[in-house]
Amino acid sequence: MTEAAWPITLRVTAVRSQNPRGFGGAIFTGIPIDASGSVLDACAYIVVKANRAVLGATRVERGQWWRVSGRLVERRSVVDGFALVEQQVEADVAHLAMPSGEHIVNFIAENPAFEGLGSVKARRLWERFGERLYALLDAQDASAFGEVLTEQAAQRLVEAWAEHGQTRTLQWLQVHGFDLRIGRKVLRFFGEEAQARIEEDPYRLLSFTGKWTDVDRLAKTQFGVAADDPRRLRGAVEEACYRLFAIGHTAMATSDLASQVVPLLGPPPVGVRWRDLFSAAVSEGLSNGSIVQTPHGLQPLGALVMERQVAKAIAERLTGIGQQLLESATVDEIIAGVQTEIGIQLNLEQQNAIRLAAARAFVCVTGGAGVGKTTVLQSLYRVYDEAGVRILQVALAGRAAKRMQEATGRPAATIASFLNAINDISFDGPTVLVIDEASMVDIISMSRVCETLPPHVRLLLAGDPHQLMPVGPGLVLHCIMQVPEVPVVELKTVKRYGGEIAAVASAVRAGNWPTVAADEMAPVAFIPCEEKFIAGLVVELYALDAAHSQVLAPVRNGPAGTKALNQLCQARFTKDRPVITCWNDEFEQPEYCGLNLGDVVLCTRNLWDKGLQNGSLGRIVRVEALPDVSPEDPERVLAWVEWDDDVRRPLTRDMLDDIELGYAVTVHKSQGSQWSRIIVPVTNSKLLDRTLLYTAITRAQTQVILVGDLEAARRAVHAPPKARSRKVALDRALTQYLAREDANALESA
């Protein structure tokens, strides 16, 4: 049904998409209101599609009033089995009748001083008074709000505003079109100085949002910043430093920085060369300390501080006195006793690792998968116990921390949880902190750990530099192992598995491409396949032994990424099974959650209160019926999942953002886990390198099948690991600290 629609005023209830096709515009829903803001029909809502020509530069936000005209079309569709009827307007004209006021609404709703008011009452105040709300609040007249609030609530409002109100700043944020999320951060950081500080240098907003294009546009359109303004150049240098840091570098050559800055600035004004102005911007950065010149190149101040924090902590432990915990003979007796008790002969490498950790306050224990690092820790802990040393265990990922706890029988936590609880942890007396999977620990996490630890706490890093490097910036284990003074023991003898998987893994780890059969029944197979057929073949191979298989993909996106593979697996295995639904408040009806009975699911965040970690896998074994009416309780049970620890737990609505299909997971998610049979799609991805393939192969116990681009895999294995391309300076910083300690020792002699 189509008819002409005269102009109608809508209050925006939700924004479905900003800039939906990359050309501006928005798609939003609104309810019809009259001139006073009263809702005309509580059950009606209209979907508005407005392009850039209609909206201009105005951003649509929840709570705004829009005057819209255009063609009104009734659209019917079936979404996951539910009939859906929507009134849609392709807007010819759209005028902003009233700004959203979301800054003041959010300020009142989230500030504890306005307790009891909340977002609903705050939004009603804005809708009733609009811009006059600021003046009324400043006037401190509680009676003015009588038609919206009770007398008690109105009095609380004006009293709280008198103490905490920021009329000028909130109005300024609104007038300049700040995104609510950014405005909240700016207000929290600068307070009443926000306007002055941002007007002084709009590029300070880069600290509150990661989008250069948004900040640059705002600076030029709202604050009149010229293309060659020194503030813009400084901002571009800051953004370039951040981008290089985000992809892993803590140090950079001037040419690398310039290659990032120039594209940000765009075409230069006539007669201007960016590289000339770039030099001046870098010089200013060096003079004000935001960039530091080091022997490794330029370093952002933050990266420099973090690396020096770590280097200093390690140097203090390497040069401290009284590091030997027990006499050598006592350590040897403990080793002999452990071997008798567990019935395993520790090899010489493992015994040396135990002796070294007993003698030094900082030690690295490295080695590939299956070489017995966990056995070393179990044995070493007997030494620590004998010496009266308290043991703290951490790992980067929740799965690794859980495995560490299960293997040693002692508590373990993620690094994030450890740091969050640092004020509740006692470091009195001899203590050691053991960090597992240390190859994946970035400089940010390590610097925070080193900053919080007292100097007497020993450190032991266990990991494999040939596995995946940190997702975050910097390198820790890789770097410090290169410093000659750092005690390192490498375990080389594979104990957990052998045969063809061990041989192939060792070859890949060393950068040699092995001979691999194309037989899907072999212990290790590589089946060449065109990219367009990879996903389908992976699903077919998975189906041959789904109960014992796991797909490990290098990437999430693309035709052979985890997203596509999970959708194909769901379509193959559970498309006709009962679906999980939850209540949709906007449409007032149940909606499909994207999960079916029998689906394999993945937990993507540590949910310690529910006994789940980031990387936990399970299968949906039961679906609960959902009532046809009434809003959904966030803790209402939607389904039941049998998790990989053999515990059946409820799946509730508040968990849905952290649960996704898990037939295929990324290789990064797999680190620290094991499966009987794994299948790895291989494409020519920028993430593909030998450490990724090595990590994937070593997750398998009985069979590995790689599917896809054989030449891409061969090139990745022959090429240096991507970790070597990271520009870092931790090793040099540590060398400098150690040299300084040696010089101080000579002066004291």
XYZ file of C-alpha atoms in Angstrom:
749
model
C 0.000 0.000 0.000
C 1.382 3.391 -0.990
C -0.009 6.848 -0.300
C 1.181 10.431 -0.111
C 2.269 11.442 3.410
C 1.880 15.035 4.552
C 4.576 16.341 6.919
C 4.647 14.493 10.232
C 6.634 15.098 13.408
C 8.469 12.083 14.858
C 10.484 11.552 18.001
C 13.455 9.300 17.229
C 13.261 6.073 19.247
C 16.165 4.197 17.649
C 18.828 4.682 14.975
C 19.178 1.547 12.885
C 22.061 2.768 10.769
C 24.227 5.861 10.452
C 25.808 6.279 7.034
C 24.380 2.914 5.895
C 26.072 2.748 2.492
C 29.057 4.965 3.107
C 27.500 8.044 1.484
C 25.895 9.704 4.496
C 22.271 9.660 5.559
C 20.588 7.467 8.160
C 17.822 4.939 8.780
C 15.894 5.527 11.992
C 12.583 4.768 13.665
C 10.292 7.289 15.339
C 6.868 7.593 16.903
C 4.396 10.292 15.771
C 3.995 13.202 18.217
C 2.114 16.474 18.281
C 3.546 19.966 18.671
C 3.805 19.563 22.470
C 5.594 16.220 22.203
C 2.636 14.077 23.213
C 2.565 10.664 21.545
C -0.276 10.372 19.031
C -0.317 6.572 18.876
C 1.746 4.520 21.324
C 1.519 1.444 19.091
C 2.637 3.200 15.913
C 6.150 3.733 14.679
C 7.573 4.766 11.345
C 10.866 3.816 9.714
C 12.534 6.791 8.012
C 15.149 6.436 5.298
C 16.890 9.741 4.640
C 19.896 10.243 2.386
C 22.710 12.736 2.760
C 21.015 15.301 0.518
C 18.053 15.376 2.903
C 19.931 15.298 6.232
C 22.985 17.314 5.291
C 25.668 17.085 7.983
C 23.172 16.647 10.847
C 23.594 13.423 12.805
C 20.407 11.624 13.805
C 20.229 10.786 17.507
C 17.712 9.149 19.786
C 15.343 11.690 21.348
C 15.466 14.240 18.517
C 12.253 15.562 16.940
C 12.189 15.477 13.129
C 9.618 17.010 10.776
C 9.489 14.566 7.851
C 7.606 14.342 4.579
C 7.797 11.835 1.750
C 6.158 8.713 0.401
C 4.649 6.489 3.095
C 4.934 2.817 2.168
C 3.642 -0.198 4.067
C 6.126 -3.056 3.859
C 5.425 -6.630 4.911
C 8.118 -9.209 5.478
C 8.757 -12.455 7.305
C 11.790 -12.414 9.585
C 12.778 -15.783 11.048
C 9.203 -16.988 10.831
C 7.563 -13.855 12.222
C 5.330 -11.598 10.145
C 6.543 -8.002 10.257
C 4.622 -4.957 9.001
C 6.363 -1.581 8.942
C 5.398 1.904 7.803
C 8.375 3.358 5.944
C 9.046 6.855 4.616
C 11.571 7.608 1.903
C 12.116 11.170 3.102
C 12.034 13.996 0.561
C 12.330 16.644 3.288
C 13.508 16.304 6.878
C 14.015 19.159 9.317
C 15.379 18.876 12.834
C 12.556 20.284 14.965
C 14.305 19.798 18.309
C 17.807 18.561 19.155
C 17.994 15.387 21.180
C 19.299 16.975 24.343
C 21.057 13.668 24.959
C 24.018 15.362 26.631
C 21.947 16.872 29.434
C 19.675 13.801 29.567
C 22.709 11.563 29.973
C 24.319 13.973 32.465
C 21.268 13.860 34.756
C 20.612 10.142 34.278
C 24.162 8.969 35.043
C 25.290 11.476 37.681
C 24.809 9.963 41.179
C 23.919 13.434 42.506
C 20.605 13.185 40.567
C 19.725 9.805 42.072
C 16.149 8.710 41.425
C 15.573 10.814 38.318
C 16.875 8.476 35.613
C 16.847 8.738 31.831
C 13.055 8.579 31.420
C 12.356 11.593 33.644
C 15.384 13.450 32.282
C 14.151 12.960 28.723
C 10.654 14.115 29.681
C 12.155 17.305 31.072
C 13.974 17.926 27.806
C 10.938 17.177 25.681
C 8.807 19.529 27.764
C 11.196 22.467 28.058
C 13.822 22.002 25.330
C 16.555 24.634 25.378
C 14.709 26.514 28.176
C 15.649 23.671 30.521
C 19.118 25.120 31.056
C 17.774 28.549 32.086
C 15.141 27.024 34.365
C 17.721 24.887 36.115
C 20.040 27.834 36.534
C 17.151 29.852 38.018
C 16.767 27.212 40.780
C 12.967 27.361 40.657
C 11.744 23.851 41.601
C 8.090 24.808 41.010
C 8.773 25.201 37.277
C 9.110 21.414 36.958
C 5.875 20.547 38.760
C 4.078 19.230 35.687
C 6.831 16.647 35.062
C 8.233 15.828 38.517
C 6.938 15.466 42.050
C 7.768 18.314 44.418
C 10.426 16.210 46.140
C 12.048 15.133 42.861
C 12.011 18.712 41.525
C 13.730 19.987 44.662
C 16.378 17.265 44.409
C 16.921 18.216 40.765
C 17.565 21.921 41.408
C 19.765 21.222 44.435
C 21.920 18.767 42.515
C 22.122 21.134 39.531
C 23.276 23.968 41.811
C 26.226 21.816 42.869
C 27.023 19.871 39.716
C 25.323 21.629 36.792
C 27.413 22.574 33.759
C 25.012 24.556 31.594
C 27.567 26.265 29.392
C 29.549 23.109 28.661
C 26.514 20.921 27.956
C 25.000 23.504 25.604
C 28.329 23.880 23.837
C 28.626 20.116 23.308
C 25.119 20.038 21.841
C 25.534 23.050 19.554
C 28.709 21.611 18.056
C 27.103 18.258 17.312
C 29.313 16.091 19.498
C 28.535 12.397 19.497
C 27.097 11.518 22.913
C 29.783 8.909 23.611
C 32.589 11.380 22.886
C 30.832 14.209 24.691
C 30.546 12.080 27.809
C 34.295 11.374 27.814
C 35.203 15.006 27.132
C 32.956 16.226 29.935
C 34.266 13.644 32.383
C 37.898 14.529 31.652
C 37.814 18.317 31.249
C 34.666 19.243 33.187
C 33.816 22.941 32.897
C 37.067 23.534 31.002
C 35.915 21.324 28.108
C 34.918 24.192 25.827
C 38.118 26.171 26.352
C 40.387 23.149 25.984
C 38.756 21.823 22.801
C 38.462 25.260 21.182
C 42.148 25.796 21.946
C 43.019 22.593 20.074
C 40.167 20.533 18.556
C 42.590 17.691 17.840
C 42.633 16.906 21.544
C 39.494 14.964 20.631
C 41.772 12.281 19.171
C 42.301 11.148 22.752
C 38.578 10.410 23.035
C 37.806 8.785 19.689
C 39.760 6.641 17.261
C 38.408 8.255 14.095
C 40.680 10.823 12.508
C 38.117 11.620 9.793
C 35.464 12.622 12.363
C 37.806 14.805 14.411
C 39.333 16.411 11.332
C 35.895 17.196 9.863
C 34.695 18.664 13.149
C 37.840 20.771 13.508
C 37.497 22.223 10.017
C 33.716 22.733 9.920
C 32.960 23.718 13.510
C 36.191 25.421 14.550
C 37.508 26.783 11.251
C 40.876 25.000 11.372
C 42.816 25.528 8.130
C 44.420 22.647 6.227
C 47.932 23.754 7.161
C 47.133 24.850 10.720
C 49.952 23.716 13.089
C 47.338 22.153 15.369
C 46.180 19.937 12.513
C 49.741 18.899 11.736
C 50.375 18.037 15.385
C 47.133 16.093 15.449
C 48.124 14.142 12.330
C 51.477 13.222 13.879
C 49.698 12.066 17.044
C 47.244 10.000 15.021
C 50.062 8.450 12.962
C 51.951 7.495 16.141
C 48.794 5.906 17.501
C 48.200 3.923 14.303
C 51.758 2.595 14.238
C 51.472 1.698 17.918
C 48.128 -0.032 17.271
C 49.719 -2.341 14.679
C 52.480 -3.290 17.074
C 55.343 -0.799 16.811
C 56.742 0.968 19.857
C 59.519 2.650 17.862
C 59.495 4.052 14.346
C 61.732 5.649 11.751
C 60.952 9.214 10.723
C 60.170 7.980 7.204
C 57.625 5.488 8.576
C 55.920 8.256 10.510
C 55.857 10.537 7.458
C 54.318 7.801 5.302
C 51.432 7.613 7.783
C 50.981 11.379 8.237
C 50.821 12.551 4.612
C 47.728 10.470 3.634
C 45.896 11.789 6.706
C 46.385 15.386 5.614
C 45.111 14.916 2.060
C 46.018 17.238 -0.845
C 48.142 20.183 0.367
C 47.178 23.820 -0.245
C 48.773 25.485 -3.261
C 52.425 26.230 -2.624
C 52.635 23.990 0.429
C 54.614 20.746 0.812
C 53.452 18.518 3.612
C 56.904 17.074 4.216
C 58.283 20.519 5.022
C 55.534 21.150 7.561
C 55.831 17.561 8.837
C 59.421 18.194 9.905
C 58.317 21.209 11.909
C 55.514 19.198 13.573
C 57.935 16.409 14.550
C 60.411 18.958 15.904
C 57.663 20.442 18.055
C 56.753 16.959 19.275
C 60.379 16.376 20.248
C 60.555 19.704 22.055
C 57.330 19.225 24.052
C 58.164 15.610 24.912
C 55.272 13.847 23.176
C 57.840 12.121 20.924
C 61.316 11.034 22.037
C 64.361 10.385 19.859
C 66.063 7.118 20.867
C 68.745 4.891 19.289
C 65.876 2.740 17.961
C 64.242 5.740 16.260
C 61.310 7.885 17.314
C 59.165 6.670 20.220
C 55.846 8.045 21.453
C 56.313 9.024 25.075
C 53.770 6.464 26.289
C 55.489 3.566 24.516
C 58.882 4.700 25.809
C 57.636 4.856 29.411
C 56.058 1.388 29.208
C 59.183 -0.265 27.791
C 61.404 1.407 30.350
C 59.039 0.354 33.134
C 59.416 -3.282 32.082
C 63.161 -3.013 31.482
C 63.730 -1.463 34.913
C 61.704 -4.156 36.683
C 63.615 -6.961 34.942
C 67.012 -5.321 35.552
C 66.257 -4.952 39.262
C 65.566 -8.668 39.534
C 68.551 -9.711 37.442
C 70.998 -7.673 39.529
C 69.529 -8.142 43.005
C 71.396 -9.964 45.745
C 70.352 -13.149 47.560
C 68.501 -14.701 44.639
C 69.327 -18.368 45.427
C 66.335 -19.921 47.201
C 67.808 -23.246 48.339
C 71.114 -25.058 48.263
C 71.743 -26.887 44.999
C 71.747 -30.249 46.758
C 68.320 -29.551 48.243
C 66.936 -28.627 44.812
C 68.339 -31.877 43.368
C 66.676 -33.857 46.170
C 63.340 -32.239 45.378
C 63.736 -33.051 41.672
C 64.506 -36.690 42.510
C 61.509 -36.862 44.836
C 59.164 -35.437 42.192
C 60.356 -37.961 39.608
C 59.702 -40.833 41.995
C 56.268 -39.490 42.937
C 54.941 -38.833 39.426
C 56.780 -41.717 37.782
C 58.305 -39.530 35.062
C 61.998 -38.983 34.367
C 62.629 -35.264 33.852
C 65.107 -34.666 31.045
C 68.184 -32.523 31.503
C 66.512 -29.456 29.976
C 63.633 -29.659 32.444
C 65.953 -30.180 35.413
C 68.086 -27.195 34.383
C 64.962 -25.019 34.127
C 64.054 -25.906 37.723
C 67.589 -25.242 38.979
C 67.784 -21.908 37.158
C 64.414 -20.712 38.504
C 65.555 -21.616 42.021
C 68.727 -19.578 41.560
C 67.493 -16.432 39.766
C 64.755 -13.895 40.472
C 63.902 -13.507 36.791
C 63.791 -16.486 34.400
C 62.312 -17.340 30.988
C 61.293 -20.958 30.307
C 60.529 -21.432 26.622
C 59.767 -24.268 24.265
C 57.326 -25.526 21.700
C 54.034 -27.280 22.247
C 54.221 -30.543 24.177
C 57.776 -30.153 25.534
C 56.755 -30.321 29.191
C 56.628 -26.702 30.353
C 53.674 -27.532 32.616
C 55.578 -30.475 34.129
C 58.475 -28.122 34.883
C 56.123 -25.719 36.658
C 54.567 -28.511 38.726
C 58.012 -29.663 39.838
C 59.363 -26.154 40.367
C 56.447 -25.328 42.648
C 57.755 -27.997 45.081
C 60.961 -25.971 45.263
C 59.051 -22.762 45.889
C 56.971 -24.466 48.575
C 60.085 -25.781 50.307
C 61.607 -22.286 50.242
C 58.438 -20.681 51.609
C 57.742 -18.728 48.421
C 54.119 -17.822 47.717
C 53.079 -18.652 44.127
C 50.823 -16.418 42.020
C 49.804 -17.669 38.548
C 48.466 -15.579 35.669
C 47.911 -15.894 31.926
C 46.610 -13.504 29.292
C 43.512 -15.494 28.290
C 40.834 -17.037 30.471
C 41.227 -20.466 28.878
C 44.976 -20.454 29.520
C 44.444 -19.411 33.151
C 41.897 -22.195 33.636
C 44.236 -24.788 32.079
C 47.073 -23.521 34.287
C 44.899 -23.946 37.375
C 43.799 -27.443 36.381
C 47.358 -28.564 35.588
C 48.970 -27.276 38.787
C 46.089 -27.561 41.239
C 46.688 -23.964 42.309
C 44.651 -20.789 41.754
C 45.287 -18.876 38.523
C 43.801 -15.729 37.043
C 43.929 -13.688 33.879
C 46.317 -10.755 33.912
C 43.347 -8.387 33.759
C 41.687 -9.996 36.796
C 44.989 -9.989 38.673
C 45.463 -6.275 38.047
C 41.873 -5.453 38.964
C 42.304 -7.241 42.299
C 45.806 -5.920 42.973
C 44.764 -3.891 46.016
C 43.415 -7.039 47.675
C 46.570 -9.106 47.078
C 49.218 -9.303 49.777
C 52.838 -9.373 48.652
C 54.275 -9.789 52.129
C 57.142 -12.253 52.256
C 58.828 -14.182 49.429
C 56.578 -14.299 46.348
C 56.842 -15.360 42.707
C 54.554 -14.377 39.818
C 54.405 -16.959 37.020
C 53.135 -15.685 33.651
C 52.108 -18.420 31.212
C 51.647 -18.017 27.422
C 54.047 -15.077 27.768
C 54.648 -14.799 24.016
C 51.176 -13.240 23.709
C 51.626 -10.656 26.477
C 51.916 -7.142 25.027
C 53.897 -4.231 26.407
C 50.780 -2.551 27.849
C 49.866 -5.539 30.021
C 53.460 -6.246 31.018
C 54.136 -2.642 32.019
C 51.056 -2.610 34.225
C 52.187 -5.837 35.898
C 55.707 -4.488 36.483
C 54.364 -1.196 37.790
C 52.277 -2.897 40.470
C 54.758 -5.553 41.665
C 57.057 -4.815 44.619
C 60.762 -5.306 43.725
C 61.142 -8.449 45.866
C 58.573 -10.441 43.822
C 60.288 -12.923 41.535
C 59.138 -13.263 37.906
C 58.988 -16.367 35.730
C 57.841 -16.113 32.112
C 56.799 -19.332 30.360
C 55.955 -19.389 26.674
C 56.918 -20.094 23.106
C 58.179 -17.221 20.933
C 57.437 -19.374 17.874
C 53.717 -19.253 18.614
C 51.468 -16.239 18.081
C 52.838 -12.819 18.929
C 50.807 -10.339 21.002
C 47.644 -8.927 19.489
C 48.461 -5.662 21.243
C 51.562 -3.506 20.708
C 55.163 -4.367 21.431
C 57.016 -7.602 22.112
C 58.050 -8.825 25.545
C 59.204 -12.459 25.587
C 60.618 -12.236 22.060
C 62.662 -9.174 23.006
C 64.097 -9.999 26.386
C 65.252 -13.438 25.232
C 67.682 -11.650 22.903
C 69.499 -9.963 25.802
C 72.502 -12.170 26.764
C 72.211 -11.430 30.487
C 68.657 -12.824 30.695
C 68.571 -16.445 31.951
C 66.644 -18.544 29.429
C 66.059 -22.282 29.280
C 64.597 -23.708 26.072
C 62.843 -27.071 26.290
C 63.195 -28.930 22.999
C 62.143 -32.544 23.568
C 58.511 -33.103 22.541
C 56.669 -35.263 25.076
C 52.939 -34.650 24.557
C 52.659 -36.079 21.085
C 54.926 -37.539 18.431
C 54.819 -39.028 14.991
C 53.916 -37.056 11.900
C 52.185 -34.151 13.672
C 55.302 -33.493 15.765
C 57.565 -33.715 12.706
C 55.446 -31.323 10.634
C 55.110 -28.886 13.544
C 58.872 -28.866 14.122
C 59.556 -28.231 10.435
C 57.086 -25.338 10.256
C 58.499 -23.874 13.500
C 61.961 -23.899 11.922
C 60.751 -22.286 8.683
C 60.926 -25.415 6.531
C 57.970 -26.550 4.475
C 57.434 -30.292 5.071
C 56.229 -32.928 2.666
C 52.527 -33.357 3.385
C 50.100 -35.807 1.765
C 46.852 -34.738 0.093
C 45.074 -37.692 1.713
C 42.239 -36.659 4.047
C 42.825 -39.812 6.122
C 46.525 -39.078 6.804
C 47.628 -37.774 10.251
C 48.656 -34.525 8.542
C 47.118 -33.581 5.210
C 47.063 -30.549 2.942
C 44.242 -30.563 0.399
C 44.756 -27.883 -2.285
C 41.555 -26.026 -3.117
C 40.445 -22.862 -4.909
C 39.438 -20.120 -2.502
C 35.790 -20.124 -3.576
C 35.474 -23.819 -2.674
C 37.436 -23.806 0.608
C 34.520 -23.152 2.965
C 32.330 -25.861 1.451
C 35.108 -28.446 1.593
C 35.957 -27.529 5.187
C 32.323 -28.125 6.223
C 32.274 -31.490 4.417
C 35.465 -32.575 6.181
C 34.084 -31.377 9.503
C 30.932 -33.425 8.953
C 32.974 -36.649 8.676
C 33.748 -36.527 12.418
C 31.985 -33.490 13.870
C 32.052 -34.780 17.453
C 35.861 -34.767 17.589
C 36.689 -31.901 15.212
C 37.310 -28.182 15.469
C 37.795 -25.686 12.641
C 40.577 -23.141 13.273
C 40.602 -20.206 10.848
C 43.252 -17.484 10.575
C 40.634 -14.736 10.094
C 37.057 -13.866 11.071
C 35.968 -12.248 7.797
C 36.102 -13.361 4.181
C 34.784 -16.430 2.347
C 36.845 -18.790 4.525
C 36.655 -16.803 7.784
C 34.976 -17.957 10.976
C 31.797 -15.967 10.310
C 31.111 -17.585 6.937
C 32.123 -21.054 8.120
C 29.879 -20.868 11.176
C 26.906 -19.856 9.060
C 27.542 -22.742 6.662
C 27.879 -25.221 9.524
C 24.660 -24.004 11.124
C 22.827 -24.294 7.785
C 24.207 -27.811 7.339
C 23.629 -29.220 10.827
C 20.861 -27.350 12.693
C 18.761 -25.260 10.292
C 15.616 -27.324 10.945
C 16.087 -27.535 14.723
C 14.200 -25.404 17.295
C 15.464 -21.826 17.458
C 16.327 -19.629 20.445
C 14.229 -16.468 20.698
C 14.199 -13.491 23.044
C 11.819 -10.576 23.447
C 12.256 -7.521 21.180
C 11.053 -4.421 23.018
C 10.915 -2.284 19.864
C 8.664 -4.673 17.912
C 6.998 -6.131 21.035
C 7.386 -9.707 19.871
C 9.947 -12.537 20.070
C 12.925 -12.415 17.721
C 15.472 -14.979 16.598
C 18.799 -14.827 18.432
C 20.799 -16.556 15.698
C 21.237 -19.821 17.620
C 19.558 -23.211 17.208
C 19.286 -26.385 19.219
C 22.460 -28.408 18.637
C 24.653 -25.469 17.672
C 28.243 -25.319 18.880
C 28.750 -21.985 20.673
C 31.740 -19.938 21.772
C 32.038 -17.627 24.772
C 33.885 -14.471 23.662
C 34.459 -12.839 27.056
C 35.464 -13.981 30.524
C 32.247 -14.549 32.497
C 33.799 -15.649 35.762
C 30.532 -15.429 37.695
C 29.067 -18.002 35.316
C 32.133 -20.254 35.251
C 33.015 -19.390 31.626
C 36.150 -17.999 30.041
C 36.910 -16.246 26.785
C 37.285 -19.219 24.446
C 35.008 -21.695 26.259
C 33.098 -23.928 23.822
C 29.787 -25.706 24.316
C 26.756 -27.149 22.578
C 23.107 -26.072 22.963
C 21.273 -29.107 24.305
C 17.888 -27.651 25.217
C 15.744 -24.667 24.164
C 13.204 -23.113 26.535
C 9.845 -21.828 25.310
C 9.386 -18.045 25.400
C 6.106 -16.392 26.462
C 4.200 -14.682 23.656
C 3.847 -11.443 25.611
C 5.542 -9.338 28.314
C 9.069 -7.882 28.280
C 11.894 -10.337 28.662
C 13.692 -10.662 32.005
C 17.441 -10.233 31.297
C 18.146 -13.328 33.431
C 15.367 -15.468 31.993
C 16.708 -18.812 30.759
C 16.517 -19.066 26.964
C 18.375 -22.363 26.549
C 20.832 -24.756 28.174
C 24.415 -25.309 27.023
C 26.687 -28.271 27.746
C 30.127 -26.628 28.039
C 33.558 -28.158 27.483
C 34.053 -28.638 31.229
C 31.054 -31.034 31.178
C 28.884 -28.583 33.118
C 25.395 -27.705 31.852
C 24.663 -24.009 32.337
C 21.709 -21.771 31.450
C 21.961 -19.332 28.549
C 20.269 -16.064 29.500
C 19.489 -12.926 27.521
C 22.212 -10.914 29.256
C 24.792 -13.396 27.914
C 23.834 -13.120 24.238
C 26.341 -10.351 23.404
C 29.137 -12.677 24.559
C 28.000 -15.898 22.850
C 28.414 -16.727 19.156
C 28.575 -19.780 16.929
C 31.700 -21.844 17.607
C 32.001 -24.495 14.902
C 34.932 -22.404 13.657
C 37.102 -20.211 15.902
C 40.184 -18.146 15.177
C 43.624 -19.598 15.782
C 44.165 -16.864 18.373
C 41.171 -18.154 20.356
C 42.577 -21.687 20.215
C 45.896 -21.003 21.930
C 46.089 -23.100 25.087
C 43.452 -25.614 23.882
C 43.617 -29.107 22.337
C 41.302 -31.124 20.076
C 41.548 -34.581 18.606
C 41.119 -33.398 15.000
C 41.468 -29.907 13.547
C 40.730 -28.449 10.118
C 42.451 -25.253 8.990
C 41.317 -23.198 5.961
C 44.334 -21.509 4.377
C 44.019 -18.362 2.251
C 46.502 -15.705 1.211
C 45.764 -13.529 4.237
C 48.006 -10.803 5.633
C 47.722 -12.566 9.015
C 49.129 -15.813 7.668
C 52.633 -16.631 8.864
C 54.539 -19.609 10.190
C 53.649 -18.909 13.838
C 49.944 -19.025 13.029
C 50.247 -22.318 11.130
C 52.495 -23.776 13.828
C 50.047 -22.791 16.563
C 47.135 -24.327 14.629
C 48.971 -27.596 13.905
C 50.004 -28.054 17.526
C 46.376 -27.839 18.715
C 45.746 -31.312 17.218
C 46.201 -34.639 18.994
C 45.495 -37.159 16.206
C 44.904 -35.374 12.884
C 45.489 -32.041 11.121
C 43.863 -31.204 7.777
C 44.826 -27.968 6.027
C 42.623 -26.895 3.118
C 43.246 -24.210 0.517
C 46.172 -22.286 -0.948
C 49.256 -24.519 -0.776
C 51.601 -21.876 -2.183
C 50.387 -19.273 0.306
C 51.127 -21.690 3.150
C 54.561 -22.517 1.734
C 55.461 -18.809 1.383
C 54.249 -18.068 4.892
C 56.416 -20.804 6.402
C 59.529 -19.785 4.453
C 59.119 -16.091 5.292
C 60.344 -14.674 8.620
C 57.658 -14.565 11.343
C 55.709 -11.332 11.400
C 56.962 -10.630 14.912
C 60.349 -9.793 13.397
C 58.842 -6.889 11.463
C 57.734 -5.134 14.630
C 59.901 -2.170 15.536
C 60.448 -2.254 19.294
C 63.058 -0.993 21.757
C 62.586 -3.084 24.908
C 65.778 -5.089 24.370
C 67.886 -1.932 24.054
C 66.205 -0.371 27.090
C 66.956 -3.488 29.156
C 70.582 -3.539 27.963
C 70.964 0.100 28.989
C 69.534 -0.519 32.477
C 71.834 -3.505 32.986
C 74.855 -1.492 31.849
C 73.871 1.237 34.304
C 73.646 -1.318 37.128
C 77.081 -2.690 36.202
C 78.525 0.833 36.231
C 76.994 1.518 39.654
C 78.435 -1.742 40.966
C 81.927 -0.800 39.731
C 81.699 2.610 41.405
C 80.704 0.986 44.687
C 83.561 -1.556 44.551
